CSV table of C-alpha atoms and ligand atoms in Angstrom, one decimal:
chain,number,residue,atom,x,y,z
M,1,UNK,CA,-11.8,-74.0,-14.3
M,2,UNK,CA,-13.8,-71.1,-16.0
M,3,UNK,CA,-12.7,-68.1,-17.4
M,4,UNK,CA,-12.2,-64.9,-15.4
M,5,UNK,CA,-13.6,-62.7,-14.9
M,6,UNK,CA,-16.6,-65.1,-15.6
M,7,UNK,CA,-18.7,-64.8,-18.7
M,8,UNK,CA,-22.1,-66.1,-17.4
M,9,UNK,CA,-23.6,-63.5,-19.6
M,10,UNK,CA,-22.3,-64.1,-22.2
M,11,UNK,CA,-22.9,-67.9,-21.9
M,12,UNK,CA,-26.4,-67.5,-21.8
M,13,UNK,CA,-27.0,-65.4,-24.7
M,14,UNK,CA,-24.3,-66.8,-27.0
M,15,UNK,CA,-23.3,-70.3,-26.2
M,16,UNK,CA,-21.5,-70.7,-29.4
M,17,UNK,CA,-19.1,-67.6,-28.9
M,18,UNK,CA,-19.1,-68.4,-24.8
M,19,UNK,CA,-17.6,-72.1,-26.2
M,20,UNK,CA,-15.1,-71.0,-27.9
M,21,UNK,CA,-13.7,-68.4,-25.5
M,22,UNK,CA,-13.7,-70.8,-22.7
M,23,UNK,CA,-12.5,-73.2,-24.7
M,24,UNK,CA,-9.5,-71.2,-25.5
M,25,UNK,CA,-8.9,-70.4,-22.0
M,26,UNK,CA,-8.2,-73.7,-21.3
M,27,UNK,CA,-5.6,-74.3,-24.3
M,28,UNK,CA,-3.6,-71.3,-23.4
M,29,UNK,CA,-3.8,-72.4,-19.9
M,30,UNK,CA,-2.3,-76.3,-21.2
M,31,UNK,CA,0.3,-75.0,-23.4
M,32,UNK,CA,3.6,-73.4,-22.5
M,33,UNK,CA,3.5,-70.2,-24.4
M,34,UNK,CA,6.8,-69.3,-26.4
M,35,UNK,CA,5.3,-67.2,-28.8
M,36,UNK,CA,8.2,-63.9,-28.6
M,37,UNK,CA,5.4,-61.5,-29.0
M,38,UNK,CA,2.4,-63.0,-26.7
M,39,UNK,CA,1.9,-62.5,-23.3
M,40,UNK,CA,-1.7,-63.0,-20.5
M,41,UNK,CA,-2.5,-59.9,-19.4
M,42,UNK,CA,-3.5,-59.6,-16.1
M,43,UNK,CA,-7.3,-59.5,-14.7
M,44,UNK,CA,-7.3,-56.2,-13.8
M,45,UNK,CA,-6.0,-55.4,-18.0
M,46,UNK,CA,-9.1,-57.9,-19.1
M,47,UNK,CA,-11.7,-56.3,-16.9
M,48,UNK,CA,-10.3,-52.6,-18.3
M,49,UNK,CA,-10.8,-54.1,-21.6
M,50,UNK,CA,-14.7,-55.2,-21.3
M,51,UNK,CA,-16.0,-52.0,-20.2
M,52,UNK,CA,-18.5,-49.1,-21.3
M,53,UNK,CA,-15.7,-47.5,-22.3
M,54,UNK,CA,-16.2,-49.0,-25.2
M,55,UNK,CA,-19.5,-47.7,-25.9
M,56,UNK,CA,-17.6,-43.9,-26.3
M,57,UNK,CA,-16.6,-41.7,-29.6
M,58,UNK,CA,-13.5,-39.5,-28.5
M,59,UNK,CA,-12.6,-38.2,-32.0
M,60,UNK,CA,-9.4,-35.4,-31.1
M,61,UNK,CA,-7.3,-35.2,-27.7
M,62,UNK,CA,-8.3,-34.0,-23.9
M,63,UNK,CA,-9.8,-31.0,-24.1
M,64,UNK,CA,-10.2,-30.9,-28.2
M,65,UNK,CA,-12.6,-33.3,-28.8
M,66,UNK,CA,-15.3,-33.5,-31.5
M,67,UNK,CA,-18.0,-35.4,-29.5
M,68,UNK,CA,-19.8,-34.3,-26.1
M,69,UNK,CA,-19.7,-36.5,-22.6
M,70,UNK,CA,-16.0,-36.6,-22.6
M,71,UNK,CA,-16.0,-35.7,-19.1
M,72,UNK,CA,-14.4,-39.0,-18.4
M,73,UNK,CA,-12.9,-40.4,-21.1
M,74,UNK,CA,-10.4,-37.3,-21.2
M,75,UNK,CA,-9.3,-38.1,-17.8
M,76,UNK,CA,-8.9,-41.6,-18.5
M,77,UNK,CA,-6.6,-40.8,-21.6
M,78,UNK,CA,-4.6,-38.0,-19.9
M,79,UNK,CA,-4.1,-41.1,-17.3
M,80,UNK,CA,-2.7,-43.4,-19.7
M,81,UNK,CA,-0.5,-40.6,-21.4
M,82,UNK,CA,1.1,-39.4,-18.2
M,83,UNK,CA,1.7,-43.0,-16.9
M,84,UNK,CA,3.6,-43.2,-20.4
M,85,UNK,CA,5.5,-40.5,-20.0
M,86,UNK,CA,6.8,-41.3,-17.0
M,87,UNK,CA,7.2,-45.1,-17.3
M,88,UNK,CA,9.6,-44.5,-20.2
M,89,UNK,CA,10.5,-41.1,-19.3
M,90,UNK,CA,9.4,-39.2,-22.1
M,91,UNK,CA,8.4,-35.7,-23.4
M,92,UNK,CA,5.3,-36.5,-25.5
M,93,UNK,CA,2.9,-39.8,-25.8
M,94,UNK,CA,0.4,-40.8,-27.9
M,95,UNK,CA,-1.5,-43.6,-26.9
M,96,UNK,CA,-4.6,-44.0,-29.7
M,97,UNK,CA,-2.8,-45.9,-32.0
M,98,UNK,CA,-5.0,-49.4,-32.6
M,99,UNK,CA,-1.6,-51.3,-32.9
M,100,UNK,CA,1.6,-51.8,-33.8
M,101,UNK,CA,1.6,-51.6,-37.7
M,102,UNK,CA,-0.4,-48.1,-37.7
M,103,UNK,CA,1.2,-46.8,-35.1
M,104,UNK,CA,4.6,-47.1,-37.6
M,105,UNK,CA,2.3,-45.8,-40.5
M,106,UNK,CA,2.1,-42.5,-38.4
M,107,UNK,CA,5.4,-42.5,-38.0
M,108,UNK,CA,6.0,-42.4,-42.3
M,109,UNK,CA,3.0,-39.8,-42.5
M,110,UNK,CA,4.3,-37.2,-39.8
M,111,UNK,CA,7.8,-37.4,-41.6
M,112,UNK,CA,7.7,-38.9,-45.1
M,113,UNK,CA,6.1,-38.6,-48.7
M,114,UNK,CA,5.3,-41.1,-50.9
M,115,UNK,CA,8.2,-42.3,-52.7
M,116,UNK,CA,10.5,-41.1,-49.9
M,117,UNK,CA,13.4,-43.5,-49.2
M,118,UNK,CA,13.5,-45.3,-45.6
M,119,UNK,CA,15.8,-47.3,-44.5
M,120,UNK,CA,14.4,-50.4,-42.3
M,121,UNK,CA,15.5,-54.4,-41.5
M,122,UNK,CA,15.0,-56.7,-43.6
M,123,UNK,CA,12.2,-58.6,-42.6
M,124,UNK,CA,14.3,-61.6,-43.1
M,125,UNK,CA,17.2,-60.7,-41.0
M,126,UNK,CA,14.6,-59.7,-38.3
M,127,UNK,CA,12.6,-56.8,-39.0
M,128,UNK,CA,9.4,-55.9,-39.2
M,129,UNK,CA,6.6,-55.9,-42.2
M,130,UNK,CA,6.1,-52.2,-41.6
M,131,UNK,CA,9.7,-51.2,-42.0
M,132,UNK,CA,9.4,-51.3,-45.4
M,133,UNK,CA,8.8,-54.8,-46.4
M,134,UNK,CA,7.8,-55.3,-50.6
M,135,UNK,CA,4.0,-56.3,-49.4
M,136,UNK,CA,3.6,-53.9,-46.6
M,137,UNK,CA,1.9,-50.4,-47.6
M,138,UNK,CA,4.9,-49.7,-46.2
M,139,UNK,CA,6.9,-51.0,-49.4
M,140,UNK,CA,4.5,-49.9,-52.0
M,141,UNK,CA,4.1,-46.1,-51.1
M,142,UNK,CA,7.8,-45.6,-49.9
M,143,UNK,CA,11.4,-46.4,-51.4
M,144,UNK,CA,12.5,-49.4,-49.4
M,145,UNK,CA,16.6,-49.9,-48.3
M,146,UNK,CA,16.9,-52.5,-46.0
M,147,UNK,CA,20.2,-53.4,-43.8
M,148,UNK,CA,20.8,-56.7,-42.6
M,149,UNK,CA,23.0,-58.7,-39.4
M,150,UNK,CA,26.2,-60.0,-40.0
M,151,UNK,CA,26.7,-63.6,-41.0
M,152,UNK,CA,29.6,-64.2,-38.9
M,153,UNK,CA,28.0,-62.5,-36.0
M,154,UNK,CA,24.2,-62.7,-36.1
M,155,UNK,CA,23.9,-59.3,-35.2
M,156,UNK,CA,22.8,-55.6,-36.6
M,157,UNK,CA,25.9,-54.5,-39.4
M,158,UNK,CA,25.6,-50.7,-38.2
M,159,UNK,CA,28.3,-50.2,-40.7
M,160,UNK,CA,26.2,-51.1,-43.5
M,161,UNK,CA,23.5,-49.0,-42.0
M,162,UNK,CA,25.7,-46.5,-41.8
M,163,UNK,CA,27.0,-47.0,-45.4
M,164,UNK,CA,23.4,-47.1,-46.8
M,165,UNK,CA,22.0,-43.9,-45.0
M,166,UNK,CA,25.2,-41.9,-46.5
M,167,UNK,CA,24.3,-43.3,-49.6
M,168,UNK,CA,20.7,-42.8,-50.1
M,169,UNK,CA,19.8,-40.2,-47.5
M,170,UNK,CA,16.5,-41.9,-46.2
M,171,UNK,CA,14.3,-39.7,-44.8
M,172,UNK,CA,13.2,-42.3,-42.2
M,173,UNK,CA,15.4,-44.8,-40.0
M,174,UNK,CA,13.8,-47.6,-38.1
M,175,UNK,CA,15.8,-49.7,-35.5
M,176,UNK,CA,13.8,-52.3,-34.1
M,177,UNK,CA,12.7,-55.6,-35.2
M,178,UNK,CA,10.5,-59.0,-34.4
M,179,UNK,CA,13.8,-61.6,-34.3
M,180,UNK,CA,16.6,-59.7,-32.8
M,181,UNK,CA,17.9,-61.6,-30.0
M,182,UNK,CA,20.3,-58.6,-29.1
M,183,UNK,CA,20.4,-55.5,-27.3
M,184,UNK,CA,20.0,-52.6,-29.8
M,185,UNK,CA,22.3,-50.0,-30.3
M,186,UNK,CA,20.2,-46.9,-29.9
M,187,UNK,CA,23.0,-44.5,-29.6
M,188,UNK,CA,24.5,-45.5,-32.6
M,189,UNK,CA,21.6,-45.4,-34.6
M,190,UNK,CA,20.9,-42.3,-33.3
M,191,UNK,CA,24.3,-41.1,-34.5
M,192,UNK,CA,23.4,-42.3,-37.8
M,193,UNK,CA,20.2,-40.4,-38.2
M,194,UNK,CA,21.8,-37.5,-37.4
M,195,UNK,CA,24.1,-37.5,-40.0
M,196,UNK,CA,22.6,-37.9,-42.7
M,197,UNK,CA,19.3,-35.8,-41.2
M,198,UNK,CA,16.9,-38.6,-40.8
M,199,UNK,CA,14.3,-39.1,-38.2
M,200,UNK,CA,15.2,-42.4,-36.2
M,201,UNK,CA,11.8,-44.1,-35.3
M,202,UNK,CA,13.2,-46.9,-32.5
M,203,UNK,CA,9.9,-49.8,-33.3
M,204,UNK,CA,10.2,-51.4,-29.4
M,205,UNK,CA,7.5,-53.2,-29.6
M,206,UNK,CA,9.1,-56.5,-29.1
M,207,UNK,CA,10.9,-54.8,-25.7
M,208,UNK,CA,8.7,-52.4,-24.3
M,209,UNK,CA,8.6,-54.3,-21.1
M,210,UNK,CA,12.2,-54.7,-21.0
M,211,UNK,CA,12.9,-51.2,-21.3
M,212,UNK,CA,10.1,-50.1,-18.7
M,213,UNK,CA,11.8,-52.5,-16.3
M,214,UNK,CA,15.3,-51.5,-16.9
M,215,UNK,CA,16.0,-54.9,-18.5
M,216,UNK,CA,17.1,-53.5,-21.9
M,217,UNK,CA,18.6,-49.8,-22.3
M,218,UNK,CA,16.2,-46.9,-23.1
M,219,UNK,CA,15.9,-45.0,-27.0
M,220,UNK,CA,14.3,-42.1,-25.0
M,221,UNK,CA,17.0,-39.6,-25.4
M,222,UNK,CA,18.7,-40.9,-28.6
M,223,UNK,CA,15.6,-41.5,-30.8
M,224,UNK,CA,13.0,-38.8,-31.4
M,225,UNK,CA,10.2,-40.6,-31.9
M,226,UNK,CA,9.4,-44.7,-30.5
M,227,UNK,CA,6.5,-46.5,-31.5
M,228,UNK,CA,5.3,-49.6,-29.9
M,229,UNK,CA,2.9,-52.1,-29.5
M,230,UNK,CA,1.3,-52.5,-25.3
M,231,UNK,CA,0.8,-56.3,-25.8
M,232,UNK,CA,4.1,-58.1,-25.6
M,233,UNK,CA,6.4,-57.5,-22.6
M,234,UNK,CA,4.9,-54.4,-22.2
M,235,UNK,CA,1.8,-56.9,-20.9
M,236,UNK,CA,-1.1,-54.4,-21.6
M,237,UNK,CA,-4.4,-55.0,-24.1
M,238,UNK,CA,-3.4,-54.8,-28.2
M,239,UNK,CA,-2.9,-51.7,-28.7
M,240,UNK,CA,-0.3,-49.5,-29.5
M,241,UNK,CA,1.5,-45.9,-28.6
M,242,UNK,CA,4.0,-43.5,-29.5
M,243,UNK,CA,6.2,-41.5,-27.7
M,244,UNK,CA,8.1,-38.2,-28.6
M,245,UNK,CA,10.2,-35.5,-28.3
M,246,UNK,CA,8.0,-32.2,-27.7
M,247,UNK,CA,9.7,-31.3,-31.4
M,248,UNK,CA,8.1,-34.1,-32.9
M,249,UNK,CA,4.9,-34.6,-31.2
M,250,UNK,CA,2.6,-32.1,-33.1
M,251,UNK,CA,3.1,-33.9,-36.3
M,252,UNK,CA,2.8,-37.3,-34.6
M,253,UNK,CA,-0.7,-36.6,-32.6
M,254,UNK,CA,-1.7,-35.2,-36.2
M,255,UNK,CA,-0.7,-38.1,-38.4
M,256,UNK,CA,-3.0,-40.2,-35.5
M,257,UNK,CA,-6.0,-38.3,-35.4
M,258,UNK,CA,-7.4,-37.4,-38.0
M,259,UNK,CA,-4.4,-38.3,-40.3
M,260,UNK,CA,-5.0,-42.0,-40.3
M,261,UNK,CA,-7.5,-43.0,-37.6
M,262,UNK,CA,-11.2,-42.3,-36.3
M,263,UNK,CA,-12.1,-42.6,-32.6
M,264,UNK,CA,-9.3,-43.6,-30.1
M,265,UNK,CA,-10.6,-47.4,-28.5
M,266,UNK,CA,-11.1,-45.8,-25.2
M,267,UNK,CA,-11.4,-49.4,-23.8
M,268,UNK,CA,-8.1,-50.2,-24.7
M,269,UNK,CA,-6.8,-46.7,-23.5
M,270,UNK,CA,-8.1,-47.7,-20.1
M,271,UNK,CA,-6.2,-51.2,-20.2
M,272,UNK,CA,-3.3,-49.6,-21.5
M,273,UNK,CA,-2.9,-47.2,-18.3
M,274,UNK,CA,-3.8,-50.2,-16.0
M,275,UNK,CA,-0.8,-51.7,-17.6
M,276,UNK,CA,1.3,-49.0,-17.2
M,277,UNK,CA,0.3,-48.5,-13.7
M,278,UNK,CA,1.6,-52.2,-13.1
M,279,UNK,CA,4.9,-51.3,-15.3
M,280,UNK,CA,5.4,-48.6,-12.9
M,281,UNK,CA,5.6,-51.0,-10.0
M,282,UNK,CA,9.0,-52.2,-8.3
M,283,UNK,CA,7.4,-56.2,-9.1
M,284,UNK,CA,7.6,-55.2,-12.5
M,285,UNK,CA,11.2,-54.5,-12.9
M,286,UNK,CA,11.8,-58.0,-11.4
M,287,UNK,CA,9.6,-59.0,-14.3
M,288,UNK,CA,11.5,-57.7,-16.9
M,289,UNK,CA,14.9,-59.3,-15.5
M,290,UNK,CA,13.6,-62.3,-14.7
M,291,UNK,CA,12.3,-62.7,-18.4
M,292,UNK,CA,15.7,-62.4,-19.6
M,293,UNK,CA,16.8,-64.9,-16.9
M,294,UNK,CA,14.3,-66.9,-18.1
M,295,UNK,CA,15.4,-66.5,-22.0
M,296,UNK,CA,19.2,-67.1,-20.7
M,297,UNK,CA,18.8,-70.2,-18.9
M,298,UNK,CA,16.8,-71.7,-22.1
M,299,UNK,CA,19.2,-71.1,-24.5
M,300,UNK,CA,22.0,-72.5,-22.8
M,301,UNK,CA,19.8,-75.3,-22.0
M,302,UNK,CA,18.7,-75.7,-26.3
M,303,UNK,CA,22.8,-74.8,-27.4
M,304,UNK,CA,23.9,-78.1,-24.8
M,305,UNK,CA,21.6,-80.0,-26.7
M,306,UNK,CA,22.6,-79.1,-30.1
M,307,UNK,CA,20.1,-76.5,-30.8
M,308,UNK,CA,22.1,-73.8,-32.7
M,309,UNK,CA,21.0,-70.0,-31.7
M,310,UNK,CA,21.2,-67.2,-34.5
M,311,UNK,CA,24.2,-64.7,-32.7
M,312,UNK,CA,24.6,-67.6,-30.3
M,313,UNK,CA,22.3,-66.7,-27.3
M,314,UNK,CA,19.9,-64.0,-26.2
M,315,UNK,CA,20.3,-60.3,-24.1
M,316,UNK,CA,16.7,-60.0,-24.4
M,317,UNK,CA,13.6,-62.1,-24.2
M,318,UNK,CA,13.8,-64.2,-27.6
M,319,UNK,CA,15.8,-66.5,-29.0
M,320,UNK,CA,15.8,-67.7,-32.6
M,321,UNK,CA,16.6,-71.0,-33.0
M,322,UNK,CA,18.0,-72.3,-36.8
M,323,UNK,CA,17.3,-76.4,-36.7
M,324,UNK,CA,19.4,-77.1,-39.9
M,325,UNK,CA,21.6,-79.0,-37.6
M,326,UNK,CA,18.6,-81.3,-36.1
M,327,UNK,CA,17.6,-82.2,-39.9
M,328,UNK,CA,14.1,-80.6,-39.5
M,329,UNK,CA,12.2,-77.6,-40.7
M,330,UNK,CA,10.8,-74.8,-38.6
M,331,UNK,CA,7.6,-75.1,-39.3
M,332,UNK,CA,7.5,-79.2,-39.5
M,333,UNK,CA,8.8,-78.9,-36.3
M,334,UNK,CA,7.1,-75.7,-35.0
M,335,UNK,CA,3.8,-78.1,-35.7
M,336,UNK,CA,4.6,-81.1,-33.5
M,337,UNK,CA,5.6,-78.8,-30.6
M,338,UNK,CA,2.4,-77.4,-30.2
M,339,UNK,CA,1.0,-80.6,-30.6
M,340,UNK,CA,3.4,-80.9,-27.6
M,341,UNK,CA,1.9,-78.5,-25.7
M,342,UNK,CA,4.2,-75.8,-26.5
M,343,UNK,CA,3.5,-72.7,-28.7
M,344,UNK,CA,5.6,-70.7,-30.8
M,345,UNK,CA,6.1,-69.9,-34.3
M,346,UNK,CA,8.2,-70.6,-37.7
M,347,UNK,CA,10.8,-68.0,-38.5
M,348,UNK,CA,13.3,-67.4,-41.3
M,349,UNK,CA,17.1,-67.2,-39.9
M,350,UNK,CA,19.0,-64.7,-41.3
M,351,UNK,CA,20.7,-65.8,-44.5
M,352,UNK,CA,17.8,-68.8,-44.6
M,353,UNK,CA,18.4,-70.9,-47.8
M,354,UNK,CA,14.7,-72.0,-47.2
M,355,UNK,CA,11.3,-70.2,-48.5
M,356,UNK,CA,9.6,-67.6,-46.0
M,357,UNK,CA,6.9,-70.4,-45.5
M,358,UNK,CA,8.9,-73.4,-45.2
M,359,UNK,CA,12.1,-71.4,-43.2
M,360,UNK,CA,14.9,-73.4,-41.6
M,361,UNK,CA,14.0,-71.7,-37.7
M,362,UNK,CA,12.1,-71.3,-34.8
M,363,UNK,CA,11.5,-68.2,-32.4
M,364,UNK,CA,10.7,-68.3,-29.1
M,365,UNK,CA,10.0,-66.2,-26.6
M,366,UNK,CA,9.9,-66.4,-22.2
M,367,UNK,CA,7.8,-63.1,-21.3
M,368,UNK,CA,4.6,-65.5,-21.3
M,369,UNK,CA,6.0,-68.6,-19.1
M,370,UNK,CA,8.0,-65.7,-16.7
M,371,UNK,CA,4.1,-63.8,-16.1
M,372,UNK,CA,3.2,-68.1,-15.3
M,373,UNK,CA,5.7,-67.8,-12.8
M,374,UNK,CA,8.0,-70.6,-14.6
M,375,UNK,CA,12.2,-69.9,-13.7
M,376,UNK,CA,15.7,-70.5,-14.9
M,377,UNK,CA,15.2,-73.8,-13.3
M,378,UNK,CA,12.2,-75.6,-15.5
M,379,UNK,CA,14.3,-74.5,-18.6
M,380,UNK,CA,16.2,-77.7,-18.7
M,381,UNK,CA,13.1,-79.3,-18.8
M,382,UNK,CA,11.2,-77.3,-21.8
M,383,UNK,CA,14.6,-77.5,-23.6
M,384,UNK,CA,14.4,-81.2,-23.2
M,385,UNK,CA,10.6,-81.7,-24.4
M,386,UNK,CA,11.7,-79.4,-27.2
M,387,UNK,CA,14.3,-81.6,-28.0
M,388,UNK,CA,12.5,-85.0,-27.7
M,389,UNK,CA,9.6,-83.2,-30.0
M,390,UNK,CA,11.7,-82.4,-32.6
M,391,UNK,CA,13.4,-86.0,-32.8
M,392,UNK,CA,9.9,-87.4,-32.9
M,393,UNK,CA,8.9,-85.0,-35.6
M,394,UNK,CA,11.6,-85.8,-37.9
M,395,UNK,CA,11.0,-89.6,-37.1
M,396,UNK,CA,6.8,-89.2,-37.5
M,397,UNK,CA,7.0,-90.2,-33.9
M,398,UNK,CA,3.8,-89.0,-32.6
M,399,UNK,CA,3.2,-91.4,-28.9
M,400,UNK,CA,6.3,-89.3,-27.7
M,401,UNK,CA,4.2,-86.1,-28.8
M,402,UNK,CA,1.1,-87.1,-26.9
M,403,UNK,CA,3.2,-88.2,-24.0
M,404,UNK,CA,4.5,-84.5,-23.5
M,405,UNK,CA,1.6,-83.0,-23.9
M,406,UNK,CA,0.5,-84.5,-20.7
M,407,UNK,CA,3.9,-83.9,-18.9
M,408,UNK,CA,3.3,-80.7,-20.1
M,409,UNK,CA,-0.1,-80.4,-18.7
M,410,UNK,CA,0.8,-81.6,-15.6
M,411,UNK,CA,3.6,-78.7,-14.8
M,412,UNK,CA,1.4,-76.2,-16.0
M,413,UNK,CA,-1.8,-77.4,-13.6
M,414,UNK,CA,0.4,-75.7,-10.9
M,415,UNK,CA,0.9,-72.4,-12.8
M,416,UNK,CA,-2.5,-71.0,-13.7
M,417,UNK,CA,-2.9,-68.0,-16.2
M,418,UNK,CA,-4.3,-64.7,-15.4
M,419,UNK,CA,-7.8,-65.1,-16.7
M,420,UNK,CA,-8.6,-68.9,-16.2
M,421,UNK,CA,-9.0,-70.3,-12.7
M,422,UNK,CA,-11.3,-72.3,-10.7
X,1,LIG,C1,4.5,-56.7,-33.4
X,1,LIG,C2,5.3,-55.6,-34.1
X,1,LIG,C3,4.6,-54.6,-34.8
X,1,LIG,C4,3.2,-54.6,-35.2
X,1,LIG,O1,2.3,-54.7,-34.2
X,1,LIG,P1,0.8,-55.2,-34.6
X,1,LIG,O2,0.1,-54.8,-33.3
X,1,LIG,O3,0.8,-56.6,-34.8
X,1,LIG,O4,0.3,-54.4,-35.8
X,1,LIG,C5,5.4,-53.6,-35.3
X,1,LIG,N1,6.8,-53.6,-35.2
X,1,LIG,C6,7.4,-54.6,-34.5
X,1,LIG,C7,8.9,-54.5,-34.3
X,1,LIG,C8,6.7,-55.6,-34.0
X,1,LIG,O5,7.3,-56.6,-33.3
């Protein structure tokens, strides 16, 4: 088992990087990935990514460029721009942004000042750093109000969004987070925005995917400008775009290029449309259901064994897990599961009574095991080693942790990763 495409190259001339890339096919090939925001991109994404492309200065946009020889490069970008548009059925995209968090930061240059107010989640309640959390740029340079979820729900309080737009008029409204297990209300946000004149930024980052496949409903249409990453459902490189109404899209290309960025990564441009021209096939809808299927099926499988879900399930493709209830921490126990074989991170719940680095949850995600190929049917199963792995953890039971990493190993040896095969 190598990685693929093959690296023999590379091997020869740097053994010691060669190592440690082939050495971490192999782990992400023996672990069950449940990290919410990781995927495997597909070979055909991977080989985009290691091209000559990279080798390319593209300052500007097709056709306005500040470097020759963009003969090619242009038609590679106008690719990956029009595959946007109509994947997610919009006006305007812009697909240079080098990930997620600047890809926001446009957002707050096209349409805010400095010491502008902007209304965000609280990253403890499920948003992101860039939506105006205290050590985020994003909290420093802007006036941060932050909404939260409900205690007896789980979910988003649009009322108290609603309450604190009226009340401080933010110039900027984000809906969107990295822990909301819940279909977002775009619509209403939207209705929001409009009432108090703000520009709604929907972040999708997290659901991308879902919302190229029809799995989750679409902000086109209700907010005028959605950022996103391309790595998580959406299953393309890192990378990032935004899309636009045509009334926004001048300022948006401008806060890009040359408001915050340099050269466009035309390597990752390339990636990025061979990822949208997979998102644009009929397989990939089934994707995009079957990851919430996927998501479904586990956490009815965690909440019959006690495992307590934040809003009490999932729509999407997460799932946020608090463990008060199995007398264990999130990251004690997010520790011995991927000494279990299975991968996924520490997160604050919302109201957590624990510190940010020692929170009382865990998130979890299925878009990576659904790409594997892994069904409703094996979630029993990973519920139950997640169980078992938490028991042991909170007893220091660490034989039971070795013997699941080989169970583990041995149902994954029949679903290989794109990128590592024999
Ligand atoms: C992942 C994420 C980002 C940031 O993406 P990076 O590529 O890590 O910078 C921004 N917003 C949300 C909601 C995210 O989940």
């Amino acid at each position: 088992m190598t990685h693929q495409p093959a690296l023999p190259t590379l091997a020869a001339a740097d053994p010691e990087v060669a190592g440690l890339v082939e050495d971490e096919a192999k782990r992400q090939h023996e672990k069950i990935r449940l990290i919410a925001s990781e995927n495997y991109v597909s070979q055909a994404v991977l080989e985009a990514t290691g091209t000559v492309l990279t080798n390319k200065y593209s300052e500007g946009y097709a056709g306005k460029r500040y470097y020759e020889g963009q003969q090619l490069i242009d038609q590679v970008e106008t690719l990956a721009v029009e595959r946007a548009k109509s994947v997610f059925g919009a006006a305007h995209a812009n697909v240079q942004p080098y990930s997620g968090s600047p890809a926001n930061l446009a957002a707050y240059l096209a349409f805010a000042k400095p010491g502008d107010k902007v209304l965000g989640m609280a990253l403890p309640a499920g948003g992101h750093l860039t939506h105006g959390w205290s050590v985020s740029a994003t909290g420093k340079w802007f006036e941060p109000v932050r909404y939260g979820v409900r205690k007896e729900t789980g979910r988003v309080d649009l009322d108290e969004v609603r309450e604190l737009a009226l009340q401080h008029r933010p110039k900027l409204i984000f809906a969107g987070g990295t822990a909301i297990p819940r279909t977002i209300d775009f619509p209403a946000f939207a209705e929001i925005a409009r009432e108090v004149d703000a520009v709604l930024v929907a972040d999708i980052a997290h659901i991308a995917g879902l919302i190229a496949g029809g799995a989750h409903p679409s902000p086109v249409g209700h907010a005028p400008v959605i950022t996103t990453t391309t790595h998580k459902t959406l299953r393309g490189p890192r990378g990032a775009m935004i899309l636009s109404d045509e009334e926004h899209a001048k300022a948006i290309d401008k806060a890009v290029f040359p408001g915050l960025q340099g050269g466009p990564h035309n390597h990752t441009t390339a990636a990025i449309a061979v990822a949208l021209g997979e998102a644009a096939k009929p397989e990939f809808r089934e994707y995009a259901h079957a990851i919430v299927a996927n998501a479904v099926a586990l956490g009815e499988a965690l909440s019959e064994r006690g495992f307590e879900l934040v809003s009490g399930g999932t729509d999407n493709h997460l799932l946020l897990v608090d463990l008060t209830s199995k007398q264990v921490g999130g990251k004690p126990a997010a520790q011995a599961l991927d000494r279990a074989g299975i991968e996924l991170n520490y997160n604050t719940v919302p109201f957590d009574p624990r510190k940010p680095f020692d929170p009382s949850g865990i998130r979890l995600g299925t878009s990576a095991i659904t790409t594997r190929g892994l069904t409703p049917e094996h979630q029993p199963q990973i519920a139950e080693w997640i169980d078992r792995t938490v028991t042991a953890a909170a007893t220091g039971d660490e034989a039971t942790i070795t013997g699941i990493a080989a169970e583990i190993r041995e149902l994954l040896s029949a679903y290989p990763i794109p990128g590592y095969s024999a």
